[in-house]
Coordinates of N, CA, C and O in Angstrom, one line a residue:
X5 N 192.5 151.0 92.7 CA 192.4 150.7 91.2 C 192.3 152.1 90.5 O 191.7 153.0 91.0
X6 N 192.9 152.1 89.2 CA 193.1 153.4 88.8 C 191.6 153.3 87.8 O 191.0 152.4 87.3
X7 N 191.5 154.7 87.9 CA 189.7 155.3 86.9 C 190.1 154.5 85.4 O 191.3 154.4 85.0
X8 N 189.2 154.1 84.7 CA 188.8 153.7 83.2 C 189.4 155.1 82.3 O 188.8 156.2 82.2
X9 N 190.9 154.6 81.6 CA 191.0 155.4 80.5 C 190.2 155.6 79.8 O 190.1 156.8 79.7
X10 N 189.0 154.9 79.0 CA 188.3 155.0 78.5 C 187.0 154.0 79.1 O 187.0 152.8 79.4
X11 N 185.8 155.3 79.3 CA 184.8 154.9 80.3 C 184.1 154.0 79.4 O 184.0 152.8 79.7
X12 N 183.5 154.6 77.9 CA 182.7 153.2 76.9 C 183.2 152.0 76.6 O 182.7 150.9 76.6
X13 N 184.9 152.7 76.3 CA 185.4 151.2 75.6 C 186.5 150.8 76.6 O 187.6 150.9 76.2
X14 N 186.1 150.5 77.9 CA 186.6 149.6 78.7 C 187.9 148.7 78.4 O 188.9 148.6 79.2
X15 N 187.7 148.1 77.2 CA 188.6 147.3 76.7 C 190.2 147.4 76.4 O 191.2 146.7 76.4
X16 N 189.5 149.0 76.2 CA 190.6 149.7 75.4 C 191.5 149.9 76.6 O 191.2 149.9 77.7
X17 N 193.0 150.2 76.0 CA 194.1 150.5 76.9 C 195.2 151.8 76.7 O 195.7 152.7 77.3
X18 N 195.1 151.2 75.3 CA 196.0 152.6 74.2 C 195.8 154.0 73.9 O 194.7 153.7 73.4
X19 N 195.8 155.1 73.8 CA 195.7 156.2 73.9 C 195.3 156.3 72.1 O 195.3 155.5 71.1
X20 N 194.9 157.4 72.2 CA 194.1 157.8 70.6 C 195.3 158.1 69.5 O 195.8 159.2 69.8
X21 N 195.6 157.6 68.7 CA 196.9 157.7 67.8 C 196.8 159.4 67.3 O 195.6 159.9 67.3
X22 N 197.9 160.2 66.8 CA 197.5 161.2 66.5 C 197.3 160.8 64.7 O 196.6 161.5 64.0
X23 N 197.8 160.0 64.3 CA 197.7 160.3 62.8 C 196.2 160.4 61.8 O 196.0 160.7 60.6
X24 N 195.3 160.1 62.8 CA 193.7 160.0 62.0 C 193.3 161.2 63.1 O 193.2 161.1 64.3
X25 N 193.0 162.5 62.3 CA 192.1 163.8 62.9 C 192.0 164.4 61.1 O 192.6 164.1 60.1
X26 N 191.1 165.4 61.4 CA 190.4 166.7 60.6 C 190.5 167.5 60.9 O 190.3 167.5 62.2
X27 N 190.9 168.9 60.3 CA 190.3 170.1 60.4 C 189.0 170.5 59.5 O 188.8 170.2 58.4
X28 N 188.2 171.2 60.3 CA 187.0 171.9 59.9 C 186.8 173.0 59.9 O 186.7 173.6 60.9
X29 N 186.7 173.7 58.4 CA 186.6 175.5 58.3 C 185.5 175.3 57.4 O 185.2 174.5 56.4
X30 N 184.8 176.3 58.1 CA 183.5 176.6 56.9 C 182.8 175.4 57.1 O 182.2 175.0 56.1
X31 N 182.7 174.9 57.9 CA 181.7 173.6 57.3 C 182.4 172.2 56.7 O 181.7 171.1 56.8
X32 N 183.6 172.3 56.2 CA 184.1 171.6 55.5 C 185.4 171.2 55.5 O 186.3 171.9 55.2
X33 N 185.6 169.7 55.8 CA 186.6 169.1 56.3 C 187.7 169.2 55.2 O 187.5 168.9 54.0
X34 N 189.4 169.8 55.9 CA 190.2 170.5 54.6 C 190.6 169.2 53.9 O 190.9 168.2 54.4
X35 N 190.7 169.6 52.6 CA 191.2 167.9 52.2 C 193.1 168.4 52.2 O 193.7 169.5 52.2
X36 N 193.5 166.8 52.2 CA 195.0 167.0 51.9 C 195.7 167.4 53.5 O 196.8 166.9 53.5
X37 N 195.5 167.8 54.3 CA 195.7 168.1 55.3 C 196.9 166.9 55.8 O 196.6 165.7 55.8
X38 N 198.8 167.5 56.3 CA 199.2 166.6 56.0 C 199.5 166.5 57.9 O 199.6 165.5 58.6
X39 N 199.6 167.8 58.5 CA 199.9 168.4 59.8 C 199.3 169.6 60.7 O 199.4 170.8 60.4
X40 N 198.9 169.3 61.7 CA 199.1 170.3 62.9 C 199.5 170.3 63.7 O 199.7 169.4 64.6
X41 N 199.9 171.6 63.7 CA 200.7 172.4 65.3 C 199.7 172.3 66.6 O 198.6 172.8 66.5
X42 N 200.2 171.7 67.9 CA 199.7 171.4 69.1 C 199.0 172.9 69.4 O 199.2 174.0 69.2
X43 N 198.1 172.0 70.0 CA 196.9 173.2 70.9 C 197.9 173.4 72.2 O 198.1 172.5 73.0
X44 N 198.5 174.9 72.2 CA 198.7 175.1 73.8 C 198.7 176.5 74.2 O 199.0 177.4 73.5
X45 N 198.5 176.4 75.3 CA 198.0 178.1 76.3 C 199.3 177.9 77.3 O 199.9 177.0 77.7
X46 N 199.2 179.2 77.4 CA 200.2 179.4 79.1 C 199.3 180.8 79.3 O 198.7 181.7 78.7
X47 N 199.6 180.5 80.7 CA 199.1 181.3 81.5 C 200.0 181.7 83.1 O 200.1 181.1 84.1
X48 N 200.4 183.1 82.7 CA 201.7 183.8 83.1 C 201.4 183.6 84.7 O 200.3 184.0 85.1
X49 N 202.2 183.2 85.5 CA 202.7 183.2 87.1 C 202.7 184.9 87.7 O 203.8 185.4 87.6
X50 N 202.0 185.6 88.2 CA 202.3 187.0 89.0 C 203.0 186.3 90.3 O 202.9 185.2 90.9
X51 N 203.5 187.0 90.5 CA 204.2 186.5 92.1 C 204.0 187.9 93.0 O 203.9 189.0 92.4
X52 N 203.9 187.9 94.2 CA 203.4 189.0 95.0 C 204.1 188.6 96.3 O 204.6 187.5 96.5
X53 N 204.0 189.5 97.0 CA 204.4 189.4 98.6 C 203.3 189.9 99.7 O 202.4 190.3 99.0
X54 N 203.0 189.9 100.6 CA 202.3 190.2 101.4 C 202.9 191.1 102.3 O 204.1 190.7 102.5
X55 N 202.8 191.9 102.8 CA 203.2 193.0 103.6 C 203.4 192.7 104.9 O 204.3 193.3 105.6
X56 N 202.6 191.6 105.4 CA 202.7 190.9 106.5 C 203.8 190.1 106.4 O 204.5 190.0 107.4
X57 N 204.0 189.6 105.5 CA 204.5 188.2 105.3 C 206.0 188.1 104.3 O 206.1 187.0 103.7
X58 N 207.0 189.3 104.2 CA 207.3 189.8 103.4 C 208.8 188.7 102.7 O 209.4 188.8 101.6
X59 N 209.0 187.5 103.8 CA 209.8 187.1 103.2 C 209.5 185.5 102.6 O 210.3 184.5 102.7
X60 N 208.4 185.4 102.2 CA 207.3 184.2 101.4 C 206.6 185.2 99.9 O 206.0 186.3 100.0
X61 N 206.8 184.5 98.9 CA 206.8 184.9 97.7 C 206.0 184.1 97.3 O 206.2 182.9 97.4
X62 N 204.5 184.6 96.7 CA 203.4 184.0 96.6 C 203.0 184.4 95.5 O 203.1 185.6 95.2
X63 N 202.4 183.2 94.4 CA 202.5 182.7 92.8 C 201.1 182.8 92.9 O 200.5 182.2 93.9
X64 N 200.1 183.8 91.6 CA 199.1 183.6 90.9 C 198.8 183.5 89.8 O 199.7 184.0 89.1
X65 N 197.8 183.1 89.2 CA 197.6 183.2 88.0 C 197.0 184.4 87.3 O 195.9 184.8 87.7
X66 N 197.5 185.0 86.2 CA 197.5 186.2 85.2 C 197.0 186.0 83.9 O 196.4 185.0 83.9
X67 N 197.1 186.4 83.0 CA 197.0 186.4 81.5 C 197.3 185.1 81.1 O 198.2 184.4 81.6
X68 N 196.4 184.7 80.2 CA 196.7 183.3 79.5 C 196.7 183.4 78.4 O 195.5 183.5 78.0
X69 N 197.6 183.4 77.6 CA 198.1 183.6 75.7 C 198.2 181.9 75.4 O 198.5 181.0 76.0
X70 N 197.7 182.1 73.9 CA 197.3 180.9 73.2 C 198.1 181.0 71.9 O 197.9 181.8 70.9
X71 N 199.7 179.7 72.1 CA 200.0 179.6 71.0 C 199.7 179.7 69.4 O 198.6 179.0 69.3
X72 N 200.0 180.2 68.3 CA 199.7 180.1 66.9 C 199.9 178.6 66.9 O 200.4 177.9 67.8
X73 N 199.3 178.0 65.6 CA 198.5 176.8 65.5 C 199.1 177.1 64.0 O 198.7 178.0 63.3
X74 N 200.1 176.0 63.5 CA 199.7 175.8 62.0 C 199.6 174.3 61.4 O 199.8 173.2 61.9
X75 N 199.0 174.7 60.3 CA 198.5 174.0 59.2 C 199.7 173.3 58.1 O 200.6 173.9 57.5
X76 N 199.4 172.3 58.1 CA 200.0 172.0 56.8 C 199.7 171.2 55.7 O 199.6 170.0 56.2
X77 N 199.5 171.2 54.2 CA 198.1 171.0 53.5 C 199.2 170.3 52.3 O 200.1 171.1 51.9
X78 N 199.2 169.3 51.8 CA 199.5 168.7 50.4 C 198.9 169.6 49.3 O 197.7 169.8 49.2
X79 N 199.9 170.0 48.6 CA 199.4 170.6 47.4 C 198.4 169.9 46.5 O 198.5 168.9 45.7
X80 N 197.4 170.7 46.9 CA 195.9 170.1 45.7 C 195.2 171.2 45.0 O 195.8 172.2 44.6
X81 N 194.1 170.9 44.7 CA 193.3 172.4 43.9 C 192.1 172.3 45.0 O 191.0 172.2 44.5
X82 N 192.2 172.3 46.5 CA 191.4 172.6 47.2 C 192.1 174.0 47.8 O 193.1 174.0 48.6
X83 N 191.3 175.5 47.2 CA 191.8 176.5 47.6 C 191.7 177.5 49.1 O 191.9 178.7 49.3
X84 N 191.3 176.5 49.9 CA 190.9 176.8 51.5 C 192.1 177.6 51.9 O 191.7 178.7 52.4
X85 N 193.2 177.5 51.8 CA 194.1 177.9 52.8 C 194.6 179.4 51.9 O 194.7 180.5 52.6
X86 N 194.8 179.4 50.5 CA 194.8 180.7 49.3 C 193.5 181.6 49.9 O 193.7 182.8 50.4
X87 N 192.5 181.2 49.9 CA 191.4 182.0 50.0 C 191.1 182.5 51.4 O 190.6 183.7 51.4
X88 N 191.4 182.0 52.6 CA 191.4 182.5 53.7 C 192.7 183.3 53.9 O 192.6 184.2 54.7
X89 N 194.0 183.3 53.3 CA 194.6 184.2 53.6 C 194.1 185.5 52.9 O 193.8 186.5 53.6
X90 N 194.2 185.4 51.7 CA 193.5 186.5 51.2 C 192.3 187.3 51.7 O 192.1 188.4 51.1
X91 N 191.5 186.7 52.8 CA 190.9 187.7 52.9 C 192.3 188.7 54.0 O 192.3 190.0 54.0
X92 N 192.9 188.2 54.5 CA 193.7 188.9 55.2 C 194.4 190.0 54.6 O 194.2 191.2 54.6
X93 N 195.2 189.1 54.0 CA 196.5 190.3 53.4 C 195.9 190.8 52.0 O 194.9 190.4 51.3
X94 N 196.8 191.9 52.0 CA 196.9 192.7 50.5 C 196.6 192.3 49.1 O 197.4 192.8 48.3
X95 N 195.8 191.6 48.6 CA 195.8 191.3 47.4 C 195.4 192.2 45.9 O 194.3 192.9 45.7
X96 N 196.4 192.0 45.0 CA 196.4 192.7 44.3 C 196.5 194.4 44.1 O 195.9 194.9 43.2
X97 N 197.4 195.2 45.2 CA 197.3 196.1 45.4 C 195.7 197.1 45.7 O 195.4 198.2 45.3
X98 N 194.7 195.9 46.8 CA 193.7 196.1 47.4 C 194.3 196.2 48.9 O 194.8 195.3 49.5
X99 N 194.1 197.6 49.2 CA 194.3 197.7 51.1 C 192.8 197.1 51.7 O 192.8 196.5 52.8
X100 N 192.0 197.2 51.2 CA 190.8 196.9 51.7 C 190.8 195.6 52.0 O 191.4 194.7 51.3
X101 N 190.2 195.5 53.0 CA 190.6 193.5 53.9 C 189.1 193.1 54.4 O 188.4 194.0 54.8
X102 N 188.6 191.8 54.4 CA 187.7 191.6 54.6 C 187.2 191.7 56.5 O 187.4 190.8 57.2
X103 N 186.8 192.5 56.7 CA 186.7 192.6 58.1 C 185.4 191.5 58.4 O 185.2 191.4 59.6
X104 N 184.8 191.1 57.9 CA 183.5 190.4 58.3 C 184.1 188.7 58.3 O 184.0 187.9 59.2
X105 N 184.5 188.5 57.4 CA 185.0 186.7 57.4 C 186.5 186.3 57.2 O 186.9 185.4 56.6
X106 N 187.2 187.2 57.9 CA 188.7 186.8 58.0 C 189.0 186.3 59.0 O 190.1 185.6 59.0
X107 N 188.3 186.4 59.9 CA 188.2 185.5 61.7 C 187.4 184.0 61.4 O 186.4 184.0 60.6
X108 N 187.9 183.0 61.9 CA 186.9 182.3 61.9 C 186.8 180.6 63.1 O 187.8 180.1 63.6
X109 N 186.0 180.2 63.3 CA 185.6 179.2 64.4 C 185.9 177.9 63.5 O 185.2 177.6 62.6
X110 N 187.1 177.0 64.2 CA 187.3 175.9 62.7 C 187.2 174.8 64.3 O 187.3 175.0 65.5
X111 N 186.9 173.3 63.2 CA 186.9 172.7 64.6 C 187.8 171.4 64.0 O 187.9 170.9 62.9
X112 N 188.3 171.2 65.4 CA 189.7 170.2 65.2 C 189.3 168.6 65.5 O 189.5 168.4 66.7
X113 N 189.0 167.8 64.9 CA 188.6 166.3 65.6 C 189.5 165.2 65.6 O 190.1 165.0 64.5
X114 N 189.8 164.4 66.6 CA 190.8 163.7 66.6 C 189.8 162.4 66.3 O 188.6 162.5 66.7
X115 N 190.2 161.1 65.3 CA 189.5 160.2 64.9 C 190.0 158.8 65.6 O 191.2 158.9 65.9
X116 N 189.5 157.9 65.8 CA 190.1 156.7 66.3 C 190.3 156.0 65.0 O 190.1 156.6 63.9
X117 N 191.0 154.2 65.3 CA 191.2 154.0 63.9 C 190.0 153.8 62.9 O 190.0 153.8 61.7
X118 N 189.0 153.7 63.9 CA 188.2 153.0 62.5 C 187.0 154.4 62.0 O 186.0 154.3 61.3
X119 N 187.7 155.6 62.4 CA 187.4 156.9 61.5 C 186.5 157.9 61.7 O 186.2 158.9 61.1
X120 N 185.8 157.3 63.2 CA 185.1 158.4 64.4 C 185.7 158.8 64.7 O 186.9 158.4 64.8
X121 N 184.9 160.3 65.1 CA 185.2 161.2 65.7 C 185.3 161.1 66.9 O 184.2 161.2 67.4
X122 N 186.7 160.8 68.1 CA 186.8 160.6 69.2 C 186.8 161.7 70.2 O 186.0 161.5 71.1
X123 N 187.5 163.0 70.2 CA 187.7 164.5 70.7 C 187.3 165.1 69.6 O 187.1 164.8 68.4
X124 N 187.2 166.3 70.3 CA 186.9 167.3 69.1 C 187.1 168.9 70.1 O 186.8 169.2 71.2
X125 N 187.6 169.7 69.2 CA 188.2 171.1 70.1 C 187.3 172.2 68.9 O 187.2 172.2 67.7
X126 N 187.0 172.9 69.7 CA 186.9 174.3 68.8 C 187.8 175.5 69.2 O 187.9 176.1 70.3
X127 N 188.4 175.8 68.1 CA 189.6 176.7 67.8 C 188.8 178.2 67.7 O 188.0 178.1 66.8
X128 N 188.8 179.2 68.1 CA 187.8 180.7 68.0 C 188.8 181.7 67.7 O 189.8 182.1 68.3
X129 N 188.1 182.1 66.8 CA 188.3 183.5 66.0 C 189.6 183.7 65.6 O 190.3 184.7 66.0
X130 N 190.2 182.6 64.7 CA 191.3 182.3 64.3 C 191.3 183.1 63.1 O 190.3 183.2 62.4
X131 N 192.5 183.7 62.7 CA 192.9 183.7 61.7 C 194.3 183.7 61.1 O 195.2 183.4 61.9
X132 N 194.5 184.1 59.3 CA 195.9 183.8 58.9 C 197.1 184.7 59.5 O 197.0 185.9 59.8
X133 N 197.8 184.2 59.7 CA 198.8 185.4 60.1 C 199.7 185.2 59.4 O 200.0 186.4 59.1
X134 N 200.7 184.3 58.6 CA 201.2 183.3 57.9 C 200.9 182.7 57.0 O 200.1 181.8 57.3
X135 N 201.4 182.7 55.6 CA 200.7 181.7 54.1 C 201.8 181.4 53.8 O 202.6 182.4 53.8
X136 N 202.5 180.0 53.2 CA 203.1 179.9 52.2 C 202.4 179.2 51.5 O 201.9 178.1 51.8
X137 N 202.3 179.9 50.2 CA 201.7 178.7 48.9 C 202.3 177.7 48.6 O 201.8 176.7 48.4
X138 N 203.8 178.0 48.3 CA 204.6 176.9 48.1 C 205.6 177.0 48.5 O 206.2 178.1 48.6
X139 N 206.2 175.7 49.1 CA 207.3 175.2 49.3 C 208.7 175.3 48.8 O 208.4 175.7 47.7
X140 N 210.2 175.3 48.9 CA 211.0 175.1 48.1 C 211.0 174.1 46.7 O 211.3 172.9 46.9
X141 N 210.7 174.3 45.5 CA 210.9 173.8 44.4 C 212.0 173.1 44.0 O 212.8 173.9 43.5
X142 N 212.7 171.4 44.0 CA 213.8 170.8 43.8 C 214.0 169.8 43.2 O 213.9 168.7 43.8
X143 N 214.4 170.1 41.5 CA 214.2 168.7 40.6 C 215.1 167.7 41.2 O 215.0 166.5 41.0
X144 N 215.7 168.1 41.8 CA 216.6 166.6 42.0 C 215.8 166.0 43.6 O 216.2 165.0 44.2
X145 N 214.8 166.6 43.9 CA 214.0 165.3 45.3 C 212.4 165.2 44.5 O 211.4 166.0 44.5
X146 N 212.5 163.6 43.8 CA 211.5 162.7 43.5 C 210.4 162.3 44.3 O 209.2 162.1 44.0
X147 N 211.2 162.2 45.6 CA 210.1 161.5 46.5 C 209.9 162.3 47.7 O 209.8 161.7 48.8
X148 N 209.8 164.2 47.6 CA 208.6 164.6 48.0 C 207.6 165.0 48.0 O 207.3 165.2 46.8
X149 N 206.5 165.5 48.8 CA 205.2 166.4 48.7 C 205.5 167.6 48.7 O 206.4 168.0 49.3
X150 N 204.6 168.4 47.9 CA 204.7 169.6 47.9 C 203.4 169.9 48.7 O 202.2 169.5 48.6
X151 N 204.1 171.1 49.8 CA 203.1 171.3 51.3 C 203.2 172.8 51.3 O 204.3 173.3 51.3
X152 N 202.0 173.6 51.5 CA 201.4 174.7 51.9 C 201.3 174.7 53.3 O 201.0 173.7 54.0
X153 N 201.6 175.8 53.6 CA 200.8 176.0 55.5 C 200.5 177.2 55.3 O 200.6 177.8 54.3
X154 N 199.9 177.6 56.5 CA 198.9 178.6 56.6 C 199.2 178.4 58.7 O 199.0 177.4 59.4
X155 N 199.7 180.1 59.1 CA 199.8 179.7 60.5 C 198.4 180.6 61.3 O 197.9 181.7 61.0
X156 N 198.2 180.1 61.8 CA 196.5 181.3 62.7 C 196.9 181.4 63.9 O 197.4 180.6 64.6
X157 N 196.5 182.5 64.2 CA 196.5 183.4 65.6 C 195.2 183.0 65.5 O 194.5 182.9 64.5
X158 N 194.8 182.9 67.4 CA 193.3 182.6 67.1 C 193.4 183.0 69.2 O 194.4 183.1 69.9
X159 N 192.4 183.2 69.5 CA 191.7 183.5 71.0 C 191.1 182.3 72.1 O 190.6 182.3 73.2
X160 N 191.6 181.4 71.1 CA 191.6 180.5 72.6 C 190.8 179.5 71.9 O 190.1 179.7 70.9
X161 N 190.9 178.4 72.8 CA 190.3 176.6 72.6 C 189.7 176.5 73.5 O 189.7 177.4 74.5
X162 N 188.5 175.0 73.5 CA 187.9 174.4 74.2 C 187.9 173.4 73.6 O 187.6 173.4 72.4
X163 N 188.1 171.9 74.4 CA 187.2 171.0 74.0 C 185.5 171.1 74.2 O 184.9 171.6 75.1
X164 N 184.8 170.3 72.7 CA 183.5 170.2 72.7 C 183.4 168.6 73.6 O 183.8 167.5 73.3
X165 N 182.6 169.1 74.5 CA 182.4 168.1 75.4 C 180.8 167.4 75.2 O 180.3 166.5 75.8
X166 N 180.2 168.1 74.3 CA 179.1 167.3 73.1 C 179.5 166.4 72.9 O 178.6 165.6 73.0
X167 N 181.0 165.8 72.5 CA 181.6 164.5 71.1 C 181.3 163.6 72.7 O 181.5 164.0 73.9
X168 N 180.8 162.5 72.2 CA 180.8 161.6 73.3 C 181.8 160.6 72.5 O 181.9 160.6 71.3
X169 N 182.5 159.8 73.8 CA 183.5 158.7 73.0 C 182.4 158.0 72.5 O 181.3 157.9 72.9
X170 N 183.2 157.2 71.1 CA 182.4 156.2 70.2 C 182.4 155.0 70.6 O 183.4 154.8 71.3
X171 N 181.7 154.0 70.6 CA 181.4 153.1 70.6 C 182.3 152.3 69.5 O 182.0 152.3 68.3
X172 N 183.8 151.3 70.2 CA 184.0 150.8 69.4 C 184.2 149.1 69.0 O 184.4 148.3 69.9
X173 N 184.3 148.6 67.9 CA 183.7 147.3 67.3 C 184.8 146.6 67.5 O 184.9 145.4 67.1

């Protein structure tokens, strides 16, 4: 018999939808938030030979690089994603950059439907590398959103294995 997808809610069968999650910077869950880019690492294959053994080609593991991660935010007057770039880049013909809070630890939570927090990842020492404030501007398309992103280079993930699954009704 195969192990419990889910060990609390037994019941359950379906996997966690992606469309109900948060991001968290600062403390504070981004509003508007319409997308993100998948959490993923690789971690590079060395292959070696043995001197002994010279015609068997033998695979280890090396360096592990962590994809950029973006954001993408409905245009609102929540200035989270303006303001973290800026500490980055050049503003206003200032070279001076904030070196103390331009890095930062945001945390990612995936929600089930009824709006617990089911997973939860923390993202480390991320920052902007990438801002667009705005989108292509086009009177003749009515029925879309206007979307900001913001892309981060960041040092690697974990899930927080604190979030216990929720209990659900």
């Amino acid at each position: 018999m195969a192990a419990p997808l889910f060990p609390v809610n037994t019941h359950r069968h379906d996997p966690y939808r992606t469309f109900k999650f948060q991001v968290v910077i600062d403390g504070k869950v981004v509003a508007g938030l319409k997308k993100m880019g998948a959490l993923k690492k690789k971690t590079t294959p060395v292959k070696w030979r043995a001197s002994n053994d010279p015609s068997h080609e033998r695979v280890m593991p090396g360096g592990t690089s962590y994809d950029p991660v973006t954001l993408e935010q409905g245009l609102t007057h929540d200035p989270v994603f303006e303001d973290w770039a800026n500490l980055v880049n050049n503003i206003q013909g200032n070279a001076a950059m904030s070196l103390k809070n331009y890095r930062k630890d945001i945390i990612i939570n995936v929600l089930n439907l009824q709006g617990q927090v089911a997973i939860s990842y923390k993202l480390y020492r991320a920052w902007v590398s990438d801002y667009q404030a705005l989108p292509d501007l086009d009177a003749n398309a009515m029925n879309t959103i206007g979307i900001q992103t913001i892309t981060l280079q960041h040092e690697g993930w974990e899930r927080d294995t604190s979030v216990p699954e929720p209990a659900e009704t």
